[in-house]
C-alpha positions as a Python dict, from the first residue, in 0.01 Angstrom:
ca = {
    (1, 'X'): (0, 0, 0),
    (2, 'X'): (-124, -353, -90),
    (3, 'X'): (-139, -449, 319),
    (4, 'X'): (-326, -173, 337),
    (5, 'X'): (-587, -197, 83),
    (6, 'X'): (-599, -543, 172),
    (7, 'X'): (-750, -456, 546),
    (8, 'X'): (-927, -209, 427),
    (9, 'X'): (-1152, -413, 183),
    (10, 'X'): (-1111, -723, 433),
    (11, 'X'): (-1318, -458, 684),
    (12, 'X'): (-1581, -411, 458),
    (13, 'X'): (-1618, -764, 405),
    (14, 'X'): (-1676, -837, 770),
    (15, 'X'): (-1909, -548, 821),
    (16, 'X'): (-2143, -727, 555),
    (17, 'X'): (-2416, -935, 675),
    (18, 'X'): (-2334, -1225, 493),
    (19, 'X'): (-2670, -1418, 646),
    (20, 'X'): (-2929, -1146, 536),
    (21, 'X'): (-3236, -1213, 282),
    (22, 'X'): (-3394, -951, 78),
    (23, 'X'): (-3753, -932, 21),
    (24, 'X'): (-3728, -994, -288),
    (25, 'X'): (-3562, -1329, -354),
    (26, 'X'): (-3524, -1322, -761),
    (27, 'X'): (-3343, -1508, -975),
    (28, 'X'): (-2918, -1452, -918),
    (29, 'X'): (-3018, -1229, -589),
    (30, 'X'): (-2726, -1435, -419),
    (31, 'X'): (-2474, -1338, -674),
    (32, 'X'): (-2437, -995, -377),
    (33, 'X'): (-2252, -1220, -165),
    (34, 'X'): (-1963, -1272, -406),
    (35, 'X'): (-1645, -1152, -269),
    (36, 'X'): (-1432, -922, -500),
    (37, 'X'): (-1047, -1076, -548),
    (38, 'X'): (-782, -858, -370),
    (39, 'X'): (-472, -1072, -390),
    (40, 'X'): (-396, -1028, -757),
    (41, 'X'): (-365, -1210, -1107),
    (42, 'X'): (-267, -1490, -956),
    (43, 'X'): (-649, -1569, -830),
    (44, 'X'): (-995, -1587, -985),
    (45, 'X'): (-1130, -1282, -1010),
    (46, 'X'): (-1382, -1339, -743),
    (47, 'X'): (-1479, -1546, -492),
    (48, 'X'): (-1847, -1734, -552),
    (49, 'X'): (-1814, -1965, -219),
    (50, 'X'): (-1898, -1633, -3),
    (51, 'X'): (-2271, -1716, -114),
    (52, 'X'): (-2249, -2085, 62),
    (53, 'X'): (-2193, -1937, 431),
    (54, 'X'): (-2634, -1851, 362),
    (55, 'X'): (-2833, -2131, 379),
    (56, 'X'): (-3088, -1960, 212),
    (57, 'X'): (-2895, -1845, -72),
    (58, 'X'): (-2678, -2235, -132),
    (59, 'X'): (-3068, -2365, -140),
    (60, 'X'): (-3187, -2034, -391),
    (61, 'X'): (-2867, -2141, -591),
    (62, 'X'): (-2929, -2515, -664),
    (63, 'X'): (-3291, -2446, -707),
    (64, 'X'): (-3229, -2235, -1005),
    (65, 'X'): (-2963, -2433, -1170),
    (66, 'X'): (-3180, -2782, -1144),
    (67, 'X'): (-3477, -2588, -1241),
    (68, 'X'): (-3403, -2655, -1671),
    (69, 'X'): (-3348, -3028, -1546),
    (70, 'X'): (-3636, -3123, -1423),
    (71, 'X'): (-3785, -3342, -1765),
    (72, 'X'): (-3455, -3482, -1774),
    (73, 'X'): (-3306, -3833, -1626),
    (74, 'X'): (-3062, -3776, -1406),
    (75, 'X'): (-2928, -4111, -1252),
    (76, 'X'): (-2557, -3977, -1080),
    (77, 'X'): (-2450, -3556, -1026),
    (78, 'X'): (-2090, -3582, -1104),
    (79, 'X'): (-1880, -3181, -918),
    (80, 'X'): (-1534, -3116, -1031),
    (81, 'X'): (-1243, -3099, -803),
    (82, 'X'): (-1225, -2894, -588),
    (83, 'X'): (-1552, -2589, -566),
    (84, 'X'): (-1758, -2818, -770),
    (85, 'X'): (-1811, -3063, -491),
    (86, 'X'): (-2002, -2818, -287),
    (87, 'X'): (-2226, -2717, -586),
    (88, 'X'): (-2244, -3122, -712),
    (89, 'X'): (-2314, -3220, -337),
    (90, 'X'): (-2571, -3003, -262),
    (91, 'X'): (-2707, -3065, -631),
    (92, 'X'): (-2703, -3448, -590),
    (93, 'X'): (-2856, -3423, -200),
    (94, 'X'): (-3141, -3201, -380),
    (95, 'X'): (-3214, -3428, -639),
    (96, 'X'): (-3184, -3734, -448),
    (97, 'X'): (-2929, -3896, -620),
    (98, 'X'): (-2556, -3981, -589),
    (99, 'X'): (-2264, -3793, -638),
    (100, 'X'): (-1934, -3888, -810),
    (101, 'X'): (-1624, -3702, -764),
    (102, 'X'): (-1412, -3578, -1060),
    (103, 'X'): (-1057, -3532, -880),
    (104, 'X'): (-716, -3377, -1015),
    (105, 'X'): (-484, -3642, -1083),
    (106, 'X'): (-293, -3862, -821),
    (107, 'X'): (-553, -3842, -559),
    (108, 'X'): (-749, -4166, -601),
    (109, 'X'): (-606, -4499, -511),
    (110, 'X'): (-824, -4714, -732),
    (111, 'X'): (-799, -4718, -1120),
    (112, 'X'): (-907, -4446, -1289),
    (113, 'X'): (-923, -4305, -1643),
    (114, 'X'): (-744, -3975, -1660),
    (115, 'X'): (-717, -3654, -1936),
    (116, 'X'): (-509, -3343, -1953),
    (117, 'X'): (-665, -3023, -2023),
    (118, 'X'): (-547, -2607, -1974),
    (119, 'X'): (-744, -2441, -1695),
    (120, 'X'): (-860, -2119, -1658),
    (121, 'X'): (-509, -1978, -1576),
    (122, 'X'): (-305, -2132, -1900),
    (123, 'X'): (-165, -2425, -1678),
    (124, 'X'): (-143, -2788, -1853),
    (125, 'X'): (-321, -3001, -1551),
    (126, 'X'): (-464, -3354, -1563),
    (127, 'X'): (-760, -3515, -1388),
    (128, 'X'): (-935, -3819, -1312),
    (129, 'X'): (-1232, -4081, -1255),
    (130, 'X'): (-1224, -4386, -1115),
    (131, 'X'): (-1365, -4668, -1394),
    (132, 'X'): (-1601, -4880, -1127),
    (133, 'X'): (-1876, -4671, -1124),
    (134, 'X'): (-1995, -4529, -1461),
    (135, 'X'): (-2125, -4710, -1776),
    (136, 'X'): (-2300, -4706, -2078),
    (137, 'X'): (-2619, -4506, -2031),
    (138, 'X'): (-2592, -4378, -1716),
    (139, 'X'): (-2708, -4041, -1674),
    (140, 'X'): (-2465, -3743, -1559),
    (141, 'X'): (-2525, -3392, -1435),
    (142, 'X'): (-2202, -3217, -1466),
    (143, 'X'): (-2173, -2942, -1227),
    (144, 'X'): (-1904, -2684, -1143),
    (145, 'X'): (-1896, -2373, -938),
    (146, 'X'): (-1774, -2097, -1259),
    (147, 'X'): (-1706, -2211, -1624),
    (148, 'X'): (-1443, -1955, -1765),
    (149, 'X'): (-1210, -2097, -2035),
    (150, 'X'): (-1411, -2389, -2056),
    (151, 'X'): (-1106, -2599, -2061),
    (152, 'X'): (-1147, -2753, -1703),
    (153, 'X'): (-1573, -2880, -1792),
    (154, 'X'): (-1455, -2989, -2134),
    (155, 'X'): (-1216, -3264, -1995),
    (156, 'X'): (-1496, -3382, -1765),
    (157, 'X'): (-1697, -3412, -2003),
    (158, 'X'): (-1462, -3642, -2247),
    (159, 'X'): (-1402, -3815, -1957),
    (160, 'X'): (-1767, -3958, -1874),
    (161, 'X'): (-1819, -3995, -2236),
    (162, 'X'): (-1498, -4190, -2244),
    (163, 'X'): (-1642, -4443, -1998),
    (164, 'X'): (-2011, -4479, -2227),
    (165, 'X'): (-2202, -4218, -2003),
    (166, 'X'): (-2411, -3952, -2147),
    (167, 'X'): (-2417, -3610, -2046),
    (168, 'X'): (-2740, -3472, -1919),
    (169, 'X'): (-2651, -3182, -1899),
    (170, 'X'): (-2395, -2871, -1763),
    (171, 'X'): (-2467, -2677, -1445),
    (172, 'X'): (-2250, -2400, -1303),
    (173, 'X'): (-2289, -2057, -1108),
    (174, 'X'): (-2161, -1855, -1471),
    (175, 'X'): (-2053, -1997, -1779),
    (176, 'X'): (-1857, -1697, -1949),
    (177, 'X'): (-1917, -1613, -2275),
    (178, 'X'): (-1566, -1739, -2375),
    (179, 'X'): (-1455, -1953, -2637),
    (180, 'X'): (-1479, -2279, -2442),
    (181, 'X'): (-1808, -2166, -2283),
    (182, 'X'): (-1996, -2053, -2608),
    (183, 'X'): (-1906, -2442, -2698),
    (184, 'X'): (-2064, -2564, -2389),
    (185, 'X'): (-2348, -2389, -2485),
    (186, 'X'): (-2384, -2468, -2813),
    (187, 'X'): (-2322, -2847, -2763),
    (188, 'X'): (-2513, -2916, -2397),
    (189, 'X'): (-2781, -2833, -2217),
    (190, 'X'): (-2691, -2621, -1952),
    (191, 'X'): (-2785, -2391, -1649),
    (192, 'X'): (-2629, -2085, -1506),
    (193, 'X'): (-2761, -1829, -1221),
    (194, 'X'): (-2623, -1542, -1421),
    (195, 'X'): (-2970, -1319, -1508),
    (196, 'X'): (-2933, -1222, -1923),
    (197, 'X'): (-2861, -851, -1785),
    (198, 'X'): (-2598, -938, -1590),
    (199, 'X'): (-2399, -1183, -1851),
    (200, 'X'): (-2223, -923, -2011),
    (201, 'X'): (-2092, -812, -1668),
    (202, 'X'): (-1955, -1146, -1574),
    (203, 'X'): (-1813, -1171, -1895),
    (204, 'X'): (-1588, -863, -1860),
    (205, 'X'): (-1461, -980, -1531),
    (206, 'X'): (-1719, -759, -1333),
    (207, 'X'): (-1982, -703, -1146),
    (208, 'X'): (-2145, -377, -1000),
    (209, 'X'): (-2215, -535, -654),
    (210, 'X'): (-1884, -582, -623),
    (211, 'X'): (-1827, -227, -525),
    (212, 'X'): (-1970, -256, -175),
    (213, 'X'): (-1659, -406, -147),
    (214, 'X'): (-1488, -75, -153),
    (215, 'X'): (-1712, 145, 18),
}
């Protein structure tokens, strides 16, 4: 039963046209190309990345989550490992400035500065940044591709603090209405694609244009 919903959703994916633009090009009108999970619990429950694959919607995306930015001093967009470098590339290539690499531990070879947090599934991780780049007063955009838990952007955030850096500010596709993101919120500046109407959707795990997905 689950090989068969499985190809049957999978069909509907690839009859999409994952390259069309609407007319009307509003805030979050990107947020369509999601991709609904169909592989359980042990997944996010969706799949943002779809949205990347248009070149029109990646460039919509980053637009709207610089856009609260644009007073601010940004010296260095730092994406977290691993669908925050996509968002924190295309960020930093925007804004013209570089972009630093927050990795999960054990994958740099130089030294590095390292704290444990609990991601979005429960799981005790630990990740990294190497010490020869930030400083006091540099300037970081944090950026990730979904803040759930908050757990996983929290940790970054000690960690360029750790090193003297300030953070500018905290960009990602959603930041859920959790614990750890109401925190976020309350303590950074931040920017989100999620339109207000939609927020309580994303919060409960759902969206309505997710049911295309099943049609």
């Amino acid at each position: 039963m689950l090989l068969h919903l499985q190809t049957e959703q999978t069909s509907a994916v690839l009859q999409m046209d994952v390259f069309a633009l609407p007319e009307d090009r509003r805030k979050g009108w990107y947020l369509s190309l999601m991709a609904p999970n169909i592989k359980g619990p042990a997944f996010a429950w969706l799949d943002p990345s779809r949205l990347y694959c248009n070149s029109q919607a990646l460039e919509d995306c980053v637009k709207d989550l610089i856009g609260p930015f644009h007073s601010d001093t940004i010296d260095l967009v730092a994406g977290i490992d691993a669908m925050g470098f996509i968002l924190g590339a295309s960020v930093a290539t925007t804004l013209g400035k570089g972009f630093l690499a927050i990795r999960k531990a054990g994958h740099l070879c130089v030294a590095t500065q390292t704290q444990n947090y609990t991601d979005y599934t429960g799981r005790e991780k630990t990740m990294e940044i190497r010490l020869d780049v930030l400083k006091p007063g540099v300037n970081v955009l944090l950026v990730d591709q979904w803040i759930e838990t908050g757990g996983t952007m929290k940790a970054a955030i000690q960690l360029v603090e750790m090193l003297g850096a300030v953070v500018v500010g905290v960009a990602a596709l959603a930041i859920e209405n959790t614990e750890g993101g109401r925190w976020i919120k309350d303590n950074y500046k931040f920017s989100h694609c999620i339109p207000e109407e939609l927020q309580s959707q994303v919060d409960g795990k759902y969206l309505d244009s997710l049911k295309i997905f099943n049609n």
